[in-house]
JSON list of C-alpha atoms in Angstrom, two decimals:
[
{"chain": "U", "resi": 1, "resn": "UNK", "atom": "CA", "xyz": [190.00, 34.24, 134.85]},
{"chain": "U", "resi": 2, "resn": "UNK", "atom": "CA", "xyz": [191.99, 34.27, 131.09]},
{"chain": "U", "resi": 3, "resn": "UNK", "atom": "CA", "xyz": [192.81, 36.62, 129.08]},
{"chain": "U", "resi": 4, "resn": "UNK", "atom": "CA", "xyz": [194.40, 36.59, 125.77]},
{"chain": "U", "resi": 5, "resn": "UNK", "atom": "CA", "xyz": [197.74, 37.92, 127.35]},
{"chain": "U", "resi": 6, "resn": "UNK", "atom": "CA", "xyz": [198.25, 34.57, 128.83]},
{"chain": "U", "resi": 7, "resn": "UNK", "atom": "CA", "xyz": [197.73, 32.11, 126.05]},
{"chain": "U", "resi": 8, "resn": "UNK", "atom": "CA", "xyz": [200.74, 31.41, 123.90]},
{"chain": "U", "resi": 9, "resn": "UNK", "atom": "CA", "xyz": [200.25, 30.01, 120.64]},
{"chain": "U", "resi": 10, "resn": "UNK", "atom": "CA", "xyz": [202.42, 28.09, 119.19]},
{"chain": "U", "resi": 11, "resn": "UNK", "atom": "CA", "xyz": [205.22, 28.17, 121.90]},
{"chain": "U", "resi": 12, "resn": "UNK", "atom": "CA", "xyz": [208.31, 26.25, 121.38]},
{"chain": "U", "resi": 13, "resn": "UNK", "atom": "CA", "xyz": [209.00, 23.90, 124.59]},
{"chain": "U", "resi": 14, "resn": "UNK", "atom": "CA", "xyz": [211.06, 20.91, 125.33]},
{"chain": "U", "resi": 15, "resn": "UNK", "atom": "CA", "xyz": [209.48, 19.61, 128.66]},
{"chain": "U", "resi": 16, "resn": "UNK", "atom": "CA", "xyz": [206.74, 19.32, 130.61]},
{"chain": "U", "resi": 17, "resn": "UNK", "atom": "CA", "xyz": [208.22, 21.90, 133.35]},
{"chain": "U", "resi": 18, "resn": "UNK", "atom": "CA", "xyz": [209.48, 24.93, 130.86]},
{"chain": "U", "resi": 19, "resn": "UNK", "atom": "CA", "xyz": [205.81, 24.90, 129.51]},
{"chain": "U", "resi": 20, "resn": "UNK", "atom": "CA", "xyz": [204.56, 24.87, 132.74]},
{"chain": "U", "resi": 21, "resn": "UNK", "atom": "CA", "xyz": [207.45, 27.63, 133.52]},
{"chain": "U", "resi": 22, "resn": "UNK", "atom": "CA", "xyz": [206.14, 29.67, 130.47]},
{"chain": "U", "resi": 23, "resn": "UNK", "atom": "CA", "xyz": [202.80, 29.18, 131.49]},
{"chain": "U", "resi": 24, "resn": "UNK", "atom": "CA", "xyz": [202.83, 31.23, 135.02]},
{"chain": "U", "resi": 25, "resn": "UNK", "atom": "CA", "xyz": [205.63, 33.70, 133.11]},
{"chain": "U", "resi": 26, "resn": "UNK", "atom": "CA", "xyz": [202.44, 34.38, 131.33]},
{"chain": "U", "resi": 27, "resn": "UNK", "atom": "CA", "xyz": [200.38, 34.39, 134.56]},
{"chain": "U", "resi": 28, "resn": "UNK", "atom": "CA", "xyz": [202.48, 37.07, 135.92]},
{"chain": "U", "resi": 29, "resn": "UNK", "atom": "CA", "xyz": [200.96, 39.80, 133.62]},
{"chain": "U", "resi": 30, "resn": "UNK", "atom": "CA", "xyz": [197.58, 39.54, 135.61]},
{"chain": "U", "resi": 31, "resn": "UNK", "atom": "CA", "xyz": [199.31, 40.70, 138.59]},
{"chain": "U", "resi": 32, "resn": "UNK", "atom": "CA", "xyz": [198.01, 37.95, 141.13]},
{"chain": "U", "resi": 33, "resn": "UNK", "atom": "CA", "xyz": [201.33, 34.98, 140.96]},
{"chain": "U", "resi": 34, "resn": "UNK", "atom": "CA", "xyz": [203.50, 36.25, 144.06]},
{"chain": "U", "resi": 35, "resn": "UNK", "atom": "CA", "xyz": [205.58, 33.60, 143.46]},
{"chain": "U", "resi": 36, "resn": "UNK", "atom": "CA", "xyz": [206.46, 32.50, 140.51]},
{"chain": "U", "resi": 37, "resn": "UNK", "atom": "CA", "xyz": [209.39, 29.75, 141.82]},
{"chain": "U", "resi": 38, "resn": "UNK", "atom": "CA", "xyz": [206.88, 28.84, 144.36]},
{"chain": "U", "resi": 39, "resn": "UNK", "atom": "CA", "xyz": [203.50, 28.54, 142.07]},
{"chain": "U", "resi": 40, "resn": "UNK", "atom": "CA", "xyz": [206.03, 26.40, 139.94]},
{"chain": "U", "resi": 41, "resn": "UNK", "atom": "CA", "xyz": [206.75, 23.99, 142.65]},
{"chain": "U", "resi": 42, "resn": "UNK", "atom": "CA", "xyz": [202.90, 23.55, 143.71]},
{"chain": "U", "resi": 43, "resn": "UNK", "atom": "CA", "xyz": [202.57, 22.54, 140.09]},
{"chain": "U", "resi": 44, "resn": "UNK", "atom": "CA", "xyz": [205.19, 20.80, 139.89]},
{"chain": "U", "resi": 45, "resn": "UNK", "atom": "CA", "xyz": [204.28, 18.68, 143.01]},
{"chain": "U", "resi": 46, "resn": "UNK", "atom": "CA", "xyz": [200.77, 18.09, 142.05]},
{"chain": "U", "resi": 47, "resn": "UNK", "atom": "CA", "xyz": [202.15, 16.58, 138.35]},
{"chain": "U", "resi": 48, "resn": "UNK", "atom": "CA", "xyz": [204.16, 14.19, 140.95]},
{"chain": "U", "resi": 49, "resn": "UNK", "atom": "CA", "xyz": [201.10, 12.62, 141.89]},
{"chain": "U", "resi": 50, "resn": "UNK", "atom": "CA", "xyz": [199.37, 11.76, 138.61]},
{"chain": "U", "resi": 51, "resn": "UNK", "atom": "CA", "xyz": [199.85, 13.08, 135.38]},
{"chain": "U", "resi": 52, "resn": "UNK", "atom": "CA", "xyz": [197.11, 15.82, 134.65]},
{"chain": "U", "resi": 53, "resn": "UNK", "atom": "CA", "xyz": [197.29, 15.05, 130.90]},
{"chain": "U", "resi": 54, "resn": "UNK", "atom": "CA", "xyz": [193.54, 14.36, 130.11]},
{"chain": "U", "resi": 55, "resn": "UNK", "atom": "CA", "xyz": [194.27, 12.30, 127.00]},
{"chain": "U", "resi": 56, "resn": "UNK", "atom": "CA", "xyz": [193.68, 13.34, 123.04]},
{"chain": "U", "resi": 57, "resn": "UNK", "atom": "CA", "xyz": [196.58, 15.36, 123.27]},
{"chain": "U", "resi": 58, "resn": "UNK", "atom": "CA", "xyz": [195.52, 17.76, 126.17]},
{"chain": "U", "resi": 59, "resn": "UNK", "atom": "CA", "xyz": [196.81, 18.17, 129.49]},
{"chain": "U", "resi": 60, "resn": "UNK", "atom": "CA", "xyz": [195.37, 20.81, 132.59]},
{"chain": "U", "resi": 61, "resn": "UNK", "atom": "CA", "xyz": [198.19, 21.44, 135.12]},
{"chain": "U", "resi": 62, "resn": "UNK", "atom": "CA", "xyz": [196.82, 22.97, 138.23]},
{"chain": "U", "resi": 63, "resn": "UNK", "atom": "CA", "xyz": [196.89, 23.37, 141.88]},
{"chain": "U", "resi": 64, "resn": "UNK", "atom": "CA", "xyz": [196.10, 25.39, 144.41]},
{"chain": "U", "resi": 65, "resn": "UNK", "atom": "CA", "xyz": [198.88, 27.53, 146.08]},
{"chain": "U", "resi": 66, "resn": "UNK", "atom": "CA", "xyz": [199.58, 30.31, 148.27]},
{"chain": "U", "resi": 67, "resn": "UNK", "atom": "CA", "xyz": [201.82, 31.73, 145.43]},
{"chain": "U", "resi": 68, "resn": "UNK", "atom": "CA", "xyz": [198.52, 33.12, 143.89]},
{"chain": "U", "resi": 69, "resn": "UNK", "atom": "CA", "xyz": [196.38, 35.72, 144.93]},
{"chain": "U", "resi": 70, "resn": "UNK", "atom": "CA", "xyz": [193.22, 34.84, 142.58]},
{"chain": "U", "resi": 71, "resn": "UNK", "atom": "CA", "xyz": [192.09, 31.57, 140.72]},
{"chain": "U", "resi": 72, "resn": "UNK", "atom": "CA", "xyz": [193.52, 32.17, 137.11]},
{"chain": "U", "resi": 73, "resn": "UNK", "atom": "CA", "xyz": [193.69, 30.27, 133.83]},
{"chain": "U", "resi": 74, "resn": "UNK", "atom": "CA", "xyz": [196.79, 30.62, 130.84]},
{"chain": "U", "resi": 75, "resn": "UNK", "atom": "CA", "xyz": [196.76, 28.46, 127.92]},
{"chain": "U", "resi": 76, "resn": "UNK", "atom": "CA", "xyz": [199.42, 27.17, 125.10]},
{"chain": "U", "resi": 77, "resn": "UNK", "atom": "CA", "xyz": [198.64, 26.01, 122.10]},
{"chain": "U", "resi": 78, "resn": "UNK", "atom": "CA", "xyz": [202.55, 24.00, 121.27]},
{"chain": "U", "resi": 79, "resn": "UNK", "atom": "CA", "xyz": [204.30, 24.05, 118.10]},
{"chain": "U", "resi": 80, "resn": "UNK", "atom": "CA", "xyz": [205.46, 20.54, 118.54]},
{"chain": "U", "resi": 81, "resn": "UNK", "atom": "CA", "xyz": [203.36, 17.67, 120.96]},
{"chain": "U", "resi": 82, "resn": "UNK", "atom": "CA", "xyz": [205.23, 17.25, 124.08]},
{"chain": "U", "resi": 83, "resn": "UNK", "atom": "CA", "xyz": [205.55, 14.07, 126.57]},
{"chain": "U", "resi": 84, "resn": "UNK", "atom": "CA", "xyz": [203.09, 14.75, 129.65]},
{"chain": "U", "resi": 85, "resn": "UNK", "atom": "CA", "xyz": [203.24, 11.21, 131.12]},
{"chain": "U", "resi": 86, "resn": "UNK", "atom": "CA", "xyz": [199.65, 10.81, 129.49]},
{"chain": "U", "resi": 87, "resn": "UNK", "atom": "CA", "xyz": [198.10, 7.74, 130.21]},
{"chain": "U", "resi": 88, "resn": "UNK", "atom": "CA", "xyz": [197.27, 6.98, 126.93]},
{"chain": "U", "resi": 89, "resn": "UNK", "atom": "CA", "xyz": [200.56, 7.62, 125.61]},
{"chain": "U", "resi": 90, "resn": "UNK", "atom": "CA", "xyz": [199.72, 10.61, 123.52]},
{"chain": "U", "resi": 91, "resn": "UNK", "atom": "CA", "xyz": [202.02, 13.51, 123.74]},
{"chain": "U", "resi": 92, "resn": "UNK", "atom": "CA", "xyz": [200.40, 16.98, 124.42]},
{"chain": "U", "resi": 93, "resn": "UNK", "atom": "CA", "xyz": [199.93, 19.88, 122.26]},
{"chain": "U", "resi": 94, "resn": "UNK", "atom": "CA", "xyz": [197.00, 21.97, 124.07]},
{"chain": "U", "resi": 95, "resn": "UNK", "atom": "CA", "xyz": [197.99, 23.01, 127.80]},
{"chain": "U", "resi": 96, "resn": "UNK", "atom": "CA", "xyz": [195.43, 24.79, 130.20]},
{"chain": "U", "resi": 97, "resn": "UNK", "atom": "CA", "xyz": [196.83, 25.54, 133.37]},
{"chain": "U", "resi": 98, "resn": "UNK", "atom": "CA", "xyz": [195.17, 26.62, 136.36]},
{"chain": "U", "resi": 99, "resn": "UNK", "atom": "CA", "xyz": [196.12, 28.11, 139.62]},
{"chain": "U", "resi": 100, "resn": "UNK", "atom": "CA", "xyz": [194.28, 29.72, 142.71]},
{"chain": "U", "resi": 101, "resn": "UNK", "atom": "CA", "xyz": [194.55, 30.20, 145.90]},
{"chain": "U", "resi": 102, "resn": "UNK", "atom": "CA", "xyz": [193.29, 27.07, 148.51]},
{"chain": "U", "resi": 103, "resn": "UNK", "atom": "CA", "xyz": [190.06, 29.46, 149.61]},
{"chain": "U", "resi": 104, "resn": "UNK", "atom": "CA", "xyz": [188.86, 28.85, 145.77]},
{"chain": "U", "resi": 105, "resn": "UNK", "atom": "CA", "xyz": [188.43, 25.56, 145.91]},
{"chain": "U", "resi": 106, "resn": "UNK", "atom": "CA", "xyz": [184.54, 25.63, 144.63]},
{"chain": "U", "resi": 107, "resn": "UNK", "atom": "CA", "xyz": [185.53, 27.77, 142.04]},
{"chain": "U", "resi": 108, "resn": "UNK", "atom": "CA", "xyz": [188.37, 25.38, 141.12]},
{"chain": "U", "resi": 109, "resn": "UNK", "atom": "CA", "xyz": [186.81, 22.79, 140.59]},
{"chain": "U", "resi": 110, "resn": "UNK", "atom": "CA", "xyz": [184.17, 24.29, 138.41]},
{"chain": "U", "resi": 111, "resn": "UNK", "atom": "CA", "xyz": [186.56, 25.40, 135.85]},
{"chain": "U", "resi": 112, "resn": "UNK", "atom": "CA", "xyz": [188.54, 22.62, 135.96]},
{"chain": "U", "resi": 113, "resn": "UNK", "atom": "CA", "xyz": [185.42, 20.56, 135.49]},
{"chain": "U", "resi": 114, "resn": "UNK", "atom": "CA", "xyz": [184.35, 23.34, 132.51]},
{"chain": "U", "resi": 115, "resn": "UNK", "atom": "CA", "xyz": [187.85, 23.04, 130.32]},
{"chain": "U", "resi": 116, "resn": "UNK", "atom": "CA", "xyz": [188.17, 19.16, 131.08]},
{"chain": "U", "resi": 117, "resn": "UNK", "atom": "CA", "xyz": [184.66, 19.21, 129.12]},
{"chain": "U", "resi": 118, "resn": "UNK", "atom": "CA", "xyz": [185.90, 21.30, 126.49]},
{"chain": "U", "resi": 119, "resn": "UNK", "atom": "CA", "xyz": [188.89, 19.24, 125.65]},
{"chain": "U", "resi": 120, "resn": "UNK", "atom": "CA", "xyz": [187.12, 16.43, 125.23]},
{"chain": "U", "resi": 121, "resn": "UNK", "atom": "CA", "xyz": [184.60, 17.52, 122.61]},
{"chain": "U", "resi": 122, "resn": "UNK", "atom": "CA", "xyz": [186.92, 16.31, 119.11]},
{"chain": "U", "resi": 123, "resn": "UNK", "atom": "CA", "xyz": [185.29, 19.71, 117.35]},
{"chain": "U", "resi": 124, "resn": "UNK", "atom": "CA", "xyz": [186.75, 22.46, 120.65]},
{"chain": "U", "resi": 125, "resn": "UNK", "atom": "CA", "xyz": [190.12, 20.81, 120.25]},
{"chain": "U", "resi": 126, "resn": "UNK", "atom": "CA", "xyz": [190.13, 21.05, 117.16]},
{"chain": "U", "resi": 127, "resn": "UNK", "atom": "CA", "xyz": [189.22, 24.68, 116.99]},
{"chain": "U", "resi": 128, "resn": "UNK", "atom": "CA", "xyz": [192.20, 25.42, 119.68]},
{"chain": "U", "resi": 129, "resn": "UNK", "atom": "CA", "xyz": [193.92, 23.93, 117.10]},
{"chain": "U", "resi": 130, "resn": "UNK", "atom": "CA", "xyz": [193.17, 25.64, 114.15]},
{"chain": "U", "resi": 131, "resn": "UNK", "atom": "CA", "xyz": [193.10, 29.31, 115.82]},
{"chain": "U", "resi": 132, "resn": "UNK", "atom": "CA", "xyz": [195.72, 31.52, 114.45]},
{"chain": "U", "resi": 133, "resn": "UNK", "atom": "CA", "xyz": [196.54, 33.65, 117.61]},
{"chain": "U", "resi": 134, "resn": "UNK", "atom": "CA", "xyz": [196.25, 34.45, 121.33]},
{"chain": "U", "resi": 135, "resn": "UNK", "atom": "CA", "xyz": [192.94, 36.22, 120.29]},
{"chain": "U", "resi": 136, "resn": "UNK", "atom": "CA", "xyz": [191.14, 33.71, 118.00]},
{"chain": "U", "resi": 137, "resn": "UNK", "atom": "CA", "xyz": [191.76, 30.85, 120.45]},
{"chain": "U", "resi": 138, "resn": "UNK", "atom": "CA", "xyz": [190.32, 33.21, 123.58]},
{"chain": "U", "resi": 139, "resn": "UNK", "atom": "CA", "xyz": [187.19, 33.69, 120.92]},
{"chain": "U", "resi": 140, "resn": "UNK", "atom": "CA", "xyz": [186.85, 29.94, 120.81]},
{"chain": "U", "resi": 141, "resn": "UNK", "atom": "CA", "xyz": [186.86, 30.10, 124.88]},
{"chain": "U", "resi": 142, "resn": "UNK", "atom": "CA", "xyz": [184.47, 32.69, 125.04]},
{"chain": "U", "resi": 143, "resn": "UNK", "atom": "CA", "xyz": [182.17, 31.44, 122.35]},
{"chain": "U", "resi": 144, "resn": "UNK", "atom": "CA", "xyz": [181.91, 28.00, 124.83]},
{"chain": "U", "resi": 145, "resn": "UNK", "atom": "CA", "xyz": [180.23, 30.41, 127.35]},
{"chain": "U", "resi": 146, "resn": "UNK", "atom": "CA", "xyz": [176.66, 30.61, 125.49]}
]
């Protein structure tokens, strides 16, 4: 559902929406986003219900879409904190977004459920943090799997 092609570390963004932009860009290398405009505004419109920043600097846009042909996860690590509309006020510096289509809904849920965990255990974040490339921060993902 990730791969190391679509995590960006330490990407340069002004807003919410261009990382979320850069995000499915990222997305598109799997070969499943259709719809890249289209997976954007699903996003987009889900963030317009509630903020999906998660607090401690972390954030997990997602929604399902018809834009997608597969439930998918990219990742940015950002070179500066960002504002997310956080509840706690905290900008955002780690960024999961996930995507699938509405018949993954089970599947959803269970990784959004899985890196919602992750990003709240202070010793993960900080290892996103700390990894020095797209490869050493999918190695912290797949290390989470044991």
């Amino acid at each position: 559902m990730i791969s190391p092609k679509w995590i960006l570390v330490d990407e340069i963004v002004s807003d919410k929406k261009e990382c979320i932009r850069k995000l499915i860009h990222a997305l598109e290398a799997s070969g499943d986003v259709q719809d890249a405009e289209g997976l954007l505004s699903d996003i987009m419109e889900r963030e317009g219900l509630s903020s999906t920043a998660v607090g401690s600097g972390c954030a997990i846009p997602h929604a399902h879409s018809a834009s997608i042909t597969a439930t998918r996860v990219a990742a940015a690590r950002l070179h500066e904190p960002i504002d997310f509309g956080s509840q706690d006020g905290d900008q955002v510096q780690l960024v999961f977004l996930m995507a699938g289509p509405k018949k993954d809904t089970g599947i959803h849920l269970k990784v959004l459920s899985k890196v919602a965990r992750l990003l709240h255990d202070p010793a993960y974040r900080s290892r996103f943090l700390e990894a020095s490339d797209a490869e050493s921060f999918y190695a912290v993902l797949c290390q989470t799997e044991t």
